[in-house]
């Protein structure tokens, strides 16, 4: 507890030197970047119903490795593409509260957003951003005990928020979330049985690296 004034001053100077030495951060125009992390795809809680409302649909969460690639063509404006391992979701189908089948599907959710960085080009170490864009989701490997389940591909809007906490010239800690509108037409043995609204929140935590 007995820190002397010189000790405190030295610590303060060291902190100032550290801050100064890393002040050429100014992330902005011309940066290519990638973000790597773990993403959880959490579909909204009520995913609609099939067969004229007889069957309730509940699509379960999945968590996978994910990454993004992006480019800042202006200090405050960039584009980013979200990619990931294939996500696999269990789909509970229930009638009157009783689960009658656990179907499943895999999907890839590439999502392209146009982004705004309000503090881009400044030396702020906390760099938030928002984005809007589009998602394309292609489903595969659907399985169900009820028959041959097929889910159509989906195009939908996407929104995004995120923040980078800059560590140095290249590395940052990152947290990001996307809301994605994914609606798919379900068919069983070739017959259309309704629409499944997945509309997930995708939450990702990891690191950012700029080139
Ligand atoms: Ni929707």
Coordinates of N, CA and C and ligand atoms in Angstrom, one line a residue:
X1 N 0.8 -1.2 0.0 CA 0.0 0.0 0.0 C 0.9 1.3 0.0
X2 N 2.2 1.1 0.4 CA 3.0 2.3 0.5 C 3.7 2.7 -0.8
X3 N 2.9 3.0 -1.8 CA 3.5 3.5 -3.0 C 3.9 4.9 -2.9
X4 N 5.2 5.2 -3.2 CA 5.7 6.5 -3.1 C 5.2 7.3 -4.3
X5 N 5.3 8.6 -4.2 CA 5.0 9.5 -5.3 C 5.8 9.2 -6.5
X6 N 7.2 9.0 -6.4 CA 8.0 8.7 -7.6 C 7.5 7.4 -8.3
X7 N 7.1 6.4 -7.5 CA 6.7 5.2 -8.1 C 5.4 5.4 -8.9
X8 N 4.5 6.2 -8.3 CA 3.3 6.5 -9.0 C 3.5 7.3 -10.3
X9 N 4.5 8.2 -10.2 CA 4.8 9.0 -11.4 C 5.4 8.1 -12.5
X10 N 6.3 7.2 -12.0 CA 6.9 6.3 -13.0 C 5.9 5.5 -13.7
X11 N 5.0 5.0 -12.9 CA 3.9 4.1 -13.4 C 3.1 4.9 -14.4
X12 N 2.8 6.2 -14.0 CA 2.0 7.1 -14.9 C 2.7 7.3 -16.2
X13 N 4.0 7.6 -16.1 CA 4.8 7.9 -17.3 C 4.9 6.6 -18.2
X14 N 5.0 5.5 -17.6 CA 5.0 4.2 -18.4 C 3.7 4.0 -19.1
X15 N 2.6 4.3 -18.4 CA 1.3 4.2 -19.0 C 1.2 5.2 -20.2
X16 N 1.6 6.4 -20.0 CA 1.6 7.4 -21.0 C 2.4 7.0 -22.2
X17 N 3.6 6.4 -22.0 CA 4.5 6.0 -23.0 C 3.8 4.9 -23.8
X18 N 3.2 4.0 -23.1 CA 2.5 2.8 -23.8 C 1.4 3.4 -24.7
X19 N 0.6 4.3 -24.1 CA -0.5 4.9 -24.8 C 0.0 5.6 -26.1
X20 N 1.1 6.4 -25.9 CA 1.6 7.2 -27.0 C 2.2 6.2 -28.1
X21 N 2.9 5.2 -27.7 CA 3.5 4.3 -28.6 C 2.5 3.5 -29.5
X22 N 1.2 3.4 -29.0 CA 0.2 2.7 -29.7 C -0.8 3.6 -30.3
X23 N -0.5 4.9 -30.4 CA -1.5 5.9 -30.9 C -1.6 6.0 -32.4
X24 N -0.7 5.2 -33.1 CA -0.9 5.3 -34.6 C -1.9 4.3 -35.0
X25 N -2.9 4.0 -34.1 CA -3.8 2.9 -34.5 C -4.7 3.3 -35.6
X26 N -5.5 4.4 -35.5 CA -6.3 4.9 -36.5 C -6.8 3.9 -37.6
X27 N -7.5 2.9 -37.1 CA -8.1 2.0 -38.0 C -9.1 2.7 -39.0
X28 N -9.0 2.4 -40.3 CA -9.9 3.2 -41.2 C -9.7 2.8 -42.6
X29 N -9.7 3.8 -43.5 CA -9.7 3.5 -44.9 C -8.6 2.6 -45.4
X30 N -8.9 1.7 -46.2 CA -7.8 0.8 -46.8 C -7.5 -0.4 -46.0
X31 N -8.1 -0.6 -44.8 CA -7.9 -1.8 -44.0 C -8.7 -3.0 -44.5
X32 N -8.0 -4.1 -44.7 CA -8.6 -5.4 -44.9 C -8.6 -6.0 -43.5
X33 N -9.7 -6.7 -43.1 CA -9.7 -7.3 -41.8 C -10.4 -8.6 -41.8
X34 N -10.1 -9.4 -40.8 CA -10.8 -10.7 -40.5 C -11.2 -10.7 -39.1
X35 N -12.3 -11.4 -38.8 CA -12.7 -11.6 -37.4 C -12.9 -13.1 -37.2
X36 N -12.3 -13.6 -36.2 CA -12.4 -15.1 -35.9 C -13.0 -15.3 -34.6
X37 N -13.9 -16.3 -34.5 CA -14.5 -16.5 -33.1 C -15.4 -17.7 -33.1
X38 N -16.2 -17.7 -32.1 CA -17.2 -18.7 -31.9 C -18.6 -18.0 -32.0
X39 N -19.4 -18.6 -32.8 CA -20.7 -17.9 -33.0 C -21.9 -18.9 -32.6
X40 N -22.8 -18.3 -31.9 CA -24.0 -19.1 -31.5 C -25.2 -18.6 -32.4
X41 N -25.8 -19.5 -33.1 CA -27.0 -19.2 -33.8 C -28.2 -19.6 -33.0
X42 N -29.0 -18.6 -32.5 CA -30.1 -18.8 -31.7 C -31.4 -18.4 -32.4
X43 N -32.1 -19.4 -33.0 CA -33.3 -19.1 -33.6 C -34.3 -18.4 -32.7
X44 N -35.2 -17.6 -33.2 CA -36.2 -17.0 -32.3 C -37.1 -18.2 -31.7
X45 N -37.8 -17.9 -30.6 CA -38.3 -19.0 -29.8 C -39.5 -19.6 -30.4
X46 N -40.3 -18.9 -31.2 CA -41.5 -19.5 -31.8 C -41.2 -19.5 -33.3
X47 N -41.0 -20.7 -33.9 CA -40.6 -20.8 -35.3 C -41.8 -21.1 -36.2
X48 N -43.0 -20.9 -35.8 CA -44.1 -21.0 -36.7 C -44.7 -22.4 -36.5
X49 N -45.7 -22.7 -37.4 CA -46.3 -24.0 -37.4 C -46.5 -24.5 -38.8
X50 N -46.7 -25.9 -38.8 CA -46.9 -26.5 -40.1 C -48.2 -27.2 -40.1
X51 N -48.6 -27.7 -41.3 CA -49.9 -28.4 -41.5 C -51.0 -27.7 -40.9
X52 N -51.2 -26.5 -41.4 CA -52.4 -25.6 -41.0 C -52.4 -25.4 -39.4
X53 N -51.3 -25.3 -38.8 CA -51.3 -25.0 -37.4 C -51.3 -26.2 -36.5
X54 N -51.3 -27.4 -37.1 CA -51.4 -28.6 -36.2 C -50.1 -28.9 -35.5
X55 N -49.0 -28.5 -36.2 CA -47.7 -28.9 -35.7 C -46.8 -27.7 -35.4
X56 N -46.5 -27.5 -34.1 CA -45.6 -26.4 -33.7 C -44.2 -26.7 -34.0
X57 N -43.4 -25.7 -34.4 CA -42.0 -25.9 -34.8 C -41.1 -25.2 -33.8
X58 N -40.1 -25.9 -33.3 CA -39.1 -25.2 -32.5 C -37.7 -25.6 -32.9
X59 N -37.0 -24.6 -33.5 CA -35.6 -24.8 -34.0 C -34.6 -24.5 -32.9
X60 N -33.7 -25.5 -32.6 CA -32.8 -25.3 -31.5 C -31.5 -24.6 -31.9
X61 N -30.8 -24.1 -30.8 CA -29.5 -23.4 -31.0 C -28.4 -24.3 -31.5
X62 N -27.4 -23.6 -32.1 CA -26.2 -24.3 -32.4 C -25.0 -23.4 -32.3
X63 N -23.8 -23.8 -31.9 CA -22.6 -23.0 -31.8 C -21.5 -23.6 -32.6
X64 N -20.8 -22.7 -33.4 CA -19.8 -23.2 -34.2 C -18.7 -22.2 -34.4
X65 N -17.6 -22.6 -35.0 CA -16.5 -21.7 -35.3 C -17.0 -20.8 -36.5
X66 N -16.7 -19.5 -36.4 CA -17.1 -18.6 -37.5 C -16.0 -17.6 -37.8
X67 N -16.1 -17.0 -39.0 CA -15.1 -16.0 -39.3 C -15.7 -15.0 -40.3
X68 N -15.1 -13.8 -40.4 CA -15.6 -12.8 -41.3 C -14.4 -12.3 -42.1
X69 N -14.7 -11.7 -43.3 CA -13.7 -11.0 -44.0 C -14.3 -9.7 -44.4
X70 N -13.5 -8.6 -44.3 CA -14.0 -7.3 -44.5 C -13.0 -6.3 -45.1
X71 N -13.5 -5.2 -45.5 CA -12.7 -4.2 -46.1 C -13.3 -2.8 -45.8
X72 N -12.4 -1.9 -45.4 CA -12.9 -0.5 -45.1 C -12.5 0.4 -46.3
X73 N -13.4 0.8 -47.1 CA -13.1 1.6 -48.3 C -13.2 3.1 -47.9
X74 N -13.6 3.4 -46.7 CA -13.6 4.7 -46.2 C -13.3 4.6 -44.7
X75 N -12.8 5.7 -44.0 CA -12.6 5.6 -42.6 C -13.8 5.0 -41.8
X76 N -15.0 5.5 -42.2 CA -16.2 5.1 -41.4 C -17.1 4.1 -42.1
X77 N -16.7 3.7 -43.3 CA -17.6 2.8 -44.0 C -16.9 1.5 -44.5
X78 N -17.5 0.4 -44.3 CA -16.9 -0.9 -44.8 C -17.9 -1.9 -45.2
X79 N -17.4 -3.0 -45.6 CA -18.2 -4.2 -45.9 C -17.7 -5.4 -45.2
X80 N -18.5 -6.3 -44.8 CA -18.1 -7.5 -44.1 C -18.9 -8.7 -44.5
X81 N -18.3 -9.8 -44.7 CA -19.0 -11.1 -45.1 C -18.8 -12.0 -43.9
X82 N -19.9 -12.5 -43.4 CA -19.9 -13.5 -42.3 C -19.9 -14.9 -42.9
X83 N -18.9 -15.7 -42.5 CA -18.9 -17.1 -43.0 C -18.8 -18.0 -41.7
X84 N -19.0 -19.3 -41.9 CA -18.9 -20.1 -40.7 C -18.9 -21.6 -41.2
X85 N -18.5 -22.4 -40.2 CA -18.8 -23.8 -40.4 C -20.3 -24.0 -40.6
X86 N -20.7 -25.1 -41.2 CA -22.1 -25.4 -41.3 C -22.7 -25.5 -39.9
X87 N -23.8 -24.8 -39.7 CA -24.5 -25.0 -38.4 C -25.5 -26.1 -38.6
X88 N -25.8 -26.9 -37.5 CA -26.7 -28.0 -37.5 C -27.7 -27.7 -36.4
X89 N -29.0 -27.7 -36.8 CA -30.1 -27.4 -35.8 C -31.0 -28.6 -35.7
X90 N -31.3 -29.0 -34.5 CA -32.4 -29.9 -34.3 C -33.7 -29.1 -34.4
X91 N -34.7 -29.7 -35.0 CA -36.0 -29.1 -35.1 C -37.1 -29.9 -34.4
X92 N -37.6 -29.4 -33.3 CA -38.7 -30.2 -32.6 C -40.0 -29.9 -33.3
X93 N -40.7 -30.9 -33.6 CA -42.1 -30.8 -34.2 C -43.0 -31.4 -33.1
X94 N -44.0 -30.6 -32.7 CA -44.9 -31.1 -31.6 C -46.3 -30.8 -31.9
X95 N -47.1 -31.7 -31.4 CA -48.6 -31.6 -31.6 C -49.2 -31.6 -30.2
X96 N -49.9 -30.5 -29.9 CA -50.5 -30.3 -28.6 C -49.5 -30.4 -27.4
X97 N -48.3 -29.9 -27.7 CA -47.3 -29.9 -26.6 C -46.4 -31.1 -26.6
X98 N -46.8 -32.2 -27.3 CA -46.0 -33.4 -27.3 C -45.1 -33.4 -28.5
X99 N -43.8 -33.6 -28.2 CA -42.8 -33.7 -29.4 C -43.1 -35.0 -30.1
X100 N -43.4 -34.9 -31.4 CA -43.7 -36.1 -32.2 C -42.5 -36.5 -33.1
X101 N -41.6 -35.5 -33.3 CA -40.4 -35.8 -34.1 C -39.3 -34.8 -33.9
X102 N -38.1 -35.2 -33.9 CA -37.0 -34.3 -33.9 C -36.3 -34.4 -35.2
X103 N -36.6 -33.4 -36.1 CA -36.0 -33.4 -37.4 C -34.7 -32.6 -37.2
X104 N -33.9 -32.5 -38.3 CA -32.7 -31.7 -38.2 C -32.3 -31.2 -39.6
X105 N -31.5 -30.1 -39.6 CA -31.1 -29.6 -40.8 C -29.7 -28.9 -40.6
X106 N -29.0 -28.8 -41.7 CA -27.7 -28.1 -41.6 C -27.9 -26.8 -42.5
X107 N -27.1 -25.8 -42.2 CA -27.2 -24.6 -43.1 C -25.9 -23.8 -43.0
X108 N -25.7 -23.1 -44.1 CA -24.6 -22.1 -44.2 C -25.3 -20.7 -44.2
X109 N -24.9 -19.8 -43.4 CA -25.5 -18.5 -43.4 C -24.7 -17.3 -43.9
X110 N -24.1 -17.4 -45.1 CA -23.3 -16.2 -45.5 C -24.1 -14.9 -45.4
X111 N -23.6 -13.9 -44.8 CA -24.3 -12.6 -44.6 C -23.4 -11.5 -44.9
X112 N -23.8 -10.6 -45.9 CA -23.0 -9.5 -46.3 C -23.6 -8.2 -45.7
X113 N -22.8 -7.4 -45.0 CA -23.3 -6.2 -44.5 C -22.5 -5.0 -44.9
X114 N -23.1 -3.9 -45.1 CA -22.5 -2.6 -45.3 C -22.5 -1.9 -43.9
X115 N -21.3 -1.4 -43.5 CA -21.1 -1.1 -42.1 C -20.7 0.4 -41.9
X116 N -21.1 0.9 -40.8 CA -20.8 2.3 -40.4 C -20.0 2.3 -39.1
X117 N -18.8 2.9 -39.1 CA -18.0 3.0 -37.9 C -17.9 4.4 -37.5
X118 N -18.7 4.8 -36.5 CA -18.8 6.3 -36.1 C -17.4 6.8 -35.7
X119 N -16.5 6.0 -35.1 CA -15.2 6.5 -34.7 C -14.1 6.1 -35.6
X120 N -14.4 5.6 -36.8 CA -13.4 5.2 -37.7 C -12.5 6.4 -38.1
X121 N -11.2 6.1 -38.3 CA -10.2 7.2 -38.6 C -9.8 8.0 -37.4
X122 N -10.3 7.8 -36.2 CA -9.9 8.4 -35.0 C -9.0 7.5 -34.2
X123 N -8.4 7.9 -33.2 CA -7.5 7.0 -32.4 C -8.3 6.4 -31.2
X124 N -9.6 6.4 -31.3 CA -10.4 5.8 -30.2 C -10.1 4.3 -30.2
X125 N -9.8 3.7 -29.0 CA -9.5 2.3 -28.9 C -10.8 1.4 -28.9
X126 N -11.9 2.1 -28.6 CA -13.1 1.3 -28.7 C -13.9 1.7 -30.0
X127 N -14.0 0.8 -30.9 CA -14.6 1.1 -32.2 C -15.9 0.3 -32.4
X128 N -17.0 1.0 -32.1 CA -18.3 0.3 -32.4 C -18.6 0.4 -33.9
X129 N -19.6 -0.5 -34.3 CA -20.1 -0.4 -35.6 C -21.5 -1.0 -35.7
X130 N -22.2 -0.5 -36.8 CA -23.5 -1.1 -37.1 C -23.5 -1.4 -38.6
X131 N -24.3 -2.3 -39.0 CA -24.4 -2.7 -40.4 C -25.8 -3.2 -40.8
X132 N -26.0 -3.0 -42.1 CA -27.3 -3.6 -42.6 C -26.9 -4.4 -43.9
X133 N -27.6 -5.4 -44.2 CA -27.3 -6.2 -45.4 C -28.2 -7.3 -45.7
X134 N -27.7 -8.3 -46.3 CA -28.5 -9.4 -46.8 C -27.9 -10.7 -46.5
X135 N -28.8 -11.7 -46.3 CA -28.3 -13.1 -46.0 C -28.9 -14.1 -47.0
X136 N -28.1 -15.0 -47.3 CA -28.6 -16.2 -48.1 C -28.3 -17.4 -47.4
X137 N -29.4 -18.2 -47.1 CA -29.2 -19.4 -46.4 C -29.7 -20.6 -47.2
X138 N -28.8 -21.6 -47.3 CA -29.1 -22.8 -48.1 C -29.1 -23.9 -47.1
X139 N -30.2 -24.7 -47.1 CA -30.3 -25.8 -46.1 C -29.9 -27.1 -46.8
X140 N -29.4 -28.0 -46.0 CA -29.0 -29.3 -46.5 C -29.1 -30.4 -45.5
X141 N -29.1 -31.6 -45.9 CA -29.1 -32.7 -45.0 C -30.3 -32.7 -44.0
X142 N -31.4 -32.3 -44.5 CA -32.6 -32.3 -43.7 C -33.0 -33.8 -43.4
X143 N -33.4 -34.1 -42.2 CA -33.8 -35.4 -41.9 C -35.0 -35.4 -41.0
X144 N -35.9 -36.3 -41.2 CA -37.1 -36.3 -40.3 C -37.7 -37.8 -40.4
X145 N -38.2 -38.2 -39.3 CA -38.8 -39.6 -39.3 C -40.2 -39.6 -40.0
X146 N -40.7 -38.3 -40.2 CA -42.0 -38.3 -40.8 C -42.0 -38.4 -42.3
X147 N -40.8 -38.3 -42.9 CA -40.8 -38.4 -44.4 C -39.6 -37.6 -44.9
X148 N -39.7 -37.3 -46.2 CA -38.6 -36.6 -46.9 C -38.8 -35.1 -46.7
X149 N -38.1 -34.6 -45.7 CA -38.2 -33.2 -45.4 C -37.3 -32.3 -46.3
X150 N -37.9 -31.2 -46.8 CA -37.0 -30.3 -47.6 C -37.3 -28.9 -47.2
X151 N -36.3 -28.1 -47.0 CA -36.4 -26.7 -46.6 C -35.8 -25.8 -47.8
X152 N -36.6 -24.9 -48.3 CA -36.2 -24.1 -49.4 C -35.1 -23.1 -49.0
X153 N -34.3 -22.6 -49.9 CA -33.3 -21.6 -49.6 C -34.0 -20.3 -49.3
X154 N -33.3 -19.4 -48.5 CA -33.9 -18.2 -48.0 C -33.0 -17.0 -48.3
X155 N -33.6 -15.9 -48.9 CA -32.9 -14.6 -48.9 C -33.6 -13.7 -47.9
X156 N -32.9 -13.0 -47.1 CA -33.5 -12.1 -46.2 C -32.6 -11.0 -45.7
X157 N -33.2 -10.0 -45.1 CA -32.4 -8.9 -44.6 C -31.7 -9.2 -43.3
X158 N -30.6 -8.5 -43.1 CA -29.8 -8.7 -41.9 C -29.4 -7.4 -41.3
X159 N -29.3 -7.3 -39.9 CA -28.8 -6.2 -39.2 C -27.7 -6.6 -38.3
X160 N -26.8 -5.7 -38.0 CA -25.6 -6.1 -37.3 C -25.2 -5.0 -36.3
X161 N -24.7 -5.3 -35.1 CA -24.0 -4.4 -34.2 C -22.7 -5.1 -33.8
X162 N -21.6 -4.3 -33.5 CA -20.4 -4.9 -33.0 C -19.5 -3.9 -32.4
X163 N -18.4 -4.4 -31.8 CA -17.4 -3.5 -31.3 C -16.1 -4.2 -31.3
X164 N -15.0 -3.4 -31.7 CA -13.7 -3.8 -31.6 C -13.0 -3.1 -30.4
X165 N -12.3 -3.8 -29.6 CA -11.5 -3.2 -28.5 C -10.0 -3.3 -29.0
X166 N -9.4 -2.2 -29.5 CA -8.1 -2.3 -30.1 C -7.0 -2.6 -29.1
X167 N -6.2 -3.6 -29.4 CA -5.1 -4.0 -28.6 C -3.8 -3.3 -29.1
X168 N -3.6 -3.4 -30.4 CA -2.4 -2.8 -31.0 C -2.7 -2.5 -32.5
X169 N -1.7 -2.3 -33.3 CA -1.9 -2.0 -34.7 C -2.6 -3.0 -35.5
X170 N -2.6 -4.2 -35.1 CA -3.2 -5.3 -35.8 C -4.4 -6.0 -35.2
X171 N -4.3 -6.1 -33.8 CA -5.2 -7.0 -33.1 C -6.2 -6.3 -32.3
X172 N -7.4 -6.8 -32.2 CA -8.5 -6.3 -31.4 C -9.3 -7.4 -30.9
X173 N -9.9 -7.2 -29.7 CA -10.9 -8.1 -29.2 C -12.2 -7.7 -29.9
X174 N -13.1 -8.7 -30.2 CA -14.3 -8.3 -31.0 C -15.5 -9.0 -30.4
X175 N -16.6 -8.3 -30.4 CA -17.9 -8.9 -30.1 C -18.9 -8.4 -31.1
X176 N -19.7 -9.3 -31.6 CA -20.7 -8.8 -32.7 C -21.9 -9.7 -32.6
X177 N -23.0 -9.1 -33.1 CA -24.3 -9.8 -33.2 C -25.0 -9.4 -34.5
X178 N -25.6 -10.4 -35.1 CA -26.4 -10.2 -36.3 C -27.9 -10.6 -36.0
X179 N -28.8 -9.9 -36.5 CA -30.2 -10.4 -36.5 C -30.4 -10.7 -38.0
X180 N -30.9 -11.9 -38.3 CA -31.1 -12.3 -39.7 C -32.5 -12.8 -39.9
X181 N -33.1 -12.4 -41.0 CA -34.5 -12.8 -41.3 C -34.4 -14.0 -42.2
X182 N -34.6 -15.2 -41.7 CA -34.5 -16.5 -42.4 C -35.9 -17.2 -42.4
X183 N -36.6 -17.2 -43.5 CA -37.8 -17.9 -43.6 C -37.7 -18.9 -44.6
X184 N -38.2 -20.1 -44.4 CA -38.0 -21.2 -45.3 C -39.3 -22.0 -45.5
X185 N -39.6 -22.3 -46.8 CA -40.8 -23.1 -47.0 C -40.4 -24.6 -46.8
X186 N -41.2 -25.3 -46.0 CA -41.0 -26.7 -45.7 C -41.9 -27.5 -46.5
X187 N -41.3 -28.6 -47.0 CA -42.2 -29.6 -47.7 C -41.8 -31.0 -47.2
X188 N -42.8 -31.8 -47.2 CA -42.7 -33.2 -46.7 C -43.2 -34.1 -47.8
X189 N -42.3 -35.0 -48.3 CA -42.6 -35.9 -49.4 C -43.1 -35.1 -50.6
X190 N -42.5 -33.9 -50.8 CA -42.9 -33.1 -52.0 C -44.1 -32.2 -51.8
X191 N -44.8 -32.4 -50.7 CA -46.0 -31.5 -50.5 C -45.7 -30.4 -49.5
X192 N -46.0 -29.2 -49.9 CA -45.8 -28.0 -49.1 C -46.6 -28.1 -47.8
X193 N -45.9 -27.9 -46.6 CA -46.6 -28.0 -45.4 C -46.5 -26.8 -44.5
X194 N -45.9 -25.7 -45.1 CA -45.9 -24.5 -44.3 C -44.5 -23.8 -44.3
X195 N -44.5 -22.7 -43.6 CA -43.2 -21.9 -43.6 C -42.6 -21.9 -42.2
X196 N -41.3 -22.1 -42.1 CA -40.6 -22.1 -40.8 C -39.8 -20.8 -40.8
X197 N -40.1 -20.0 -39.7 CA -39.4 -18.8 -39.5 C -38.3 -19.0 -38.5
X198 N -37.1 -18.9 -38.9 CA -35.9 -19.2 -38.0 C -35.5 -17.9 -37.4
X199 N -35.3 -16.8 -38.2 CA -35.0 -15.5 -37.7 C -34.1 -15.4 -36.6
X200 N -32.9 -15.9 -36.7 CA -32.0 -16.1 -35.6 C -31.2 -14.8 -35.2
X201 N -30.8 -14.8 -33.9 CA -29.8 -13.9 -33.4 C -28.5 -14.7 -33.4
X202 N -27.5 -14.1 -34.1 CA -26.2 -14.8 -34.2 C -25.3 -13.9 -33.3
X203 N -24.7 -14.5 -32.3 CA -23.8 -13.8 -31.4 C -22.4 -14.4 -31.5
X204 N -21.4 -13.5 -31.8 CA -20.1 -14.0 -32.0 C -19.1 -13.3 -31.1
X205 N -18.1 -14.0 -30.5 CA -17.1 -13.4 -29.7 C -15.8 -13.9 -30.2
X206 N -14.8 -13.0 -30.3 CA -13.5 -13.5 -30.8 C -12.5 -12.4 -30.9
X207 N -11.7 -12.5 -32.0 CA -10.6 -11.5 -32.2 C -10.7 -10.9 -33.6
X208 N -10.2 -9.7 -33.8 CA -10.1 -9.1 -35.1 C -8.7 -8.9 -35.4
X209 N -8.4 -9.1 -36.7 CA -7.0 -8.8 -37.2 C -7.1 -8.0 -38.4
X210 N -6.3 -6.9 -38.5 CA -6.4 -6.1 -39.7 C -5.0 -6.3 -40.4
X211 N -5.1 -6.2 -41.7 CA -3.9 -6.4 -42.6 C -3.2 -5.1 -42.9
Ligands
LIG1 NI1 -38.9 -13.9 -40.8

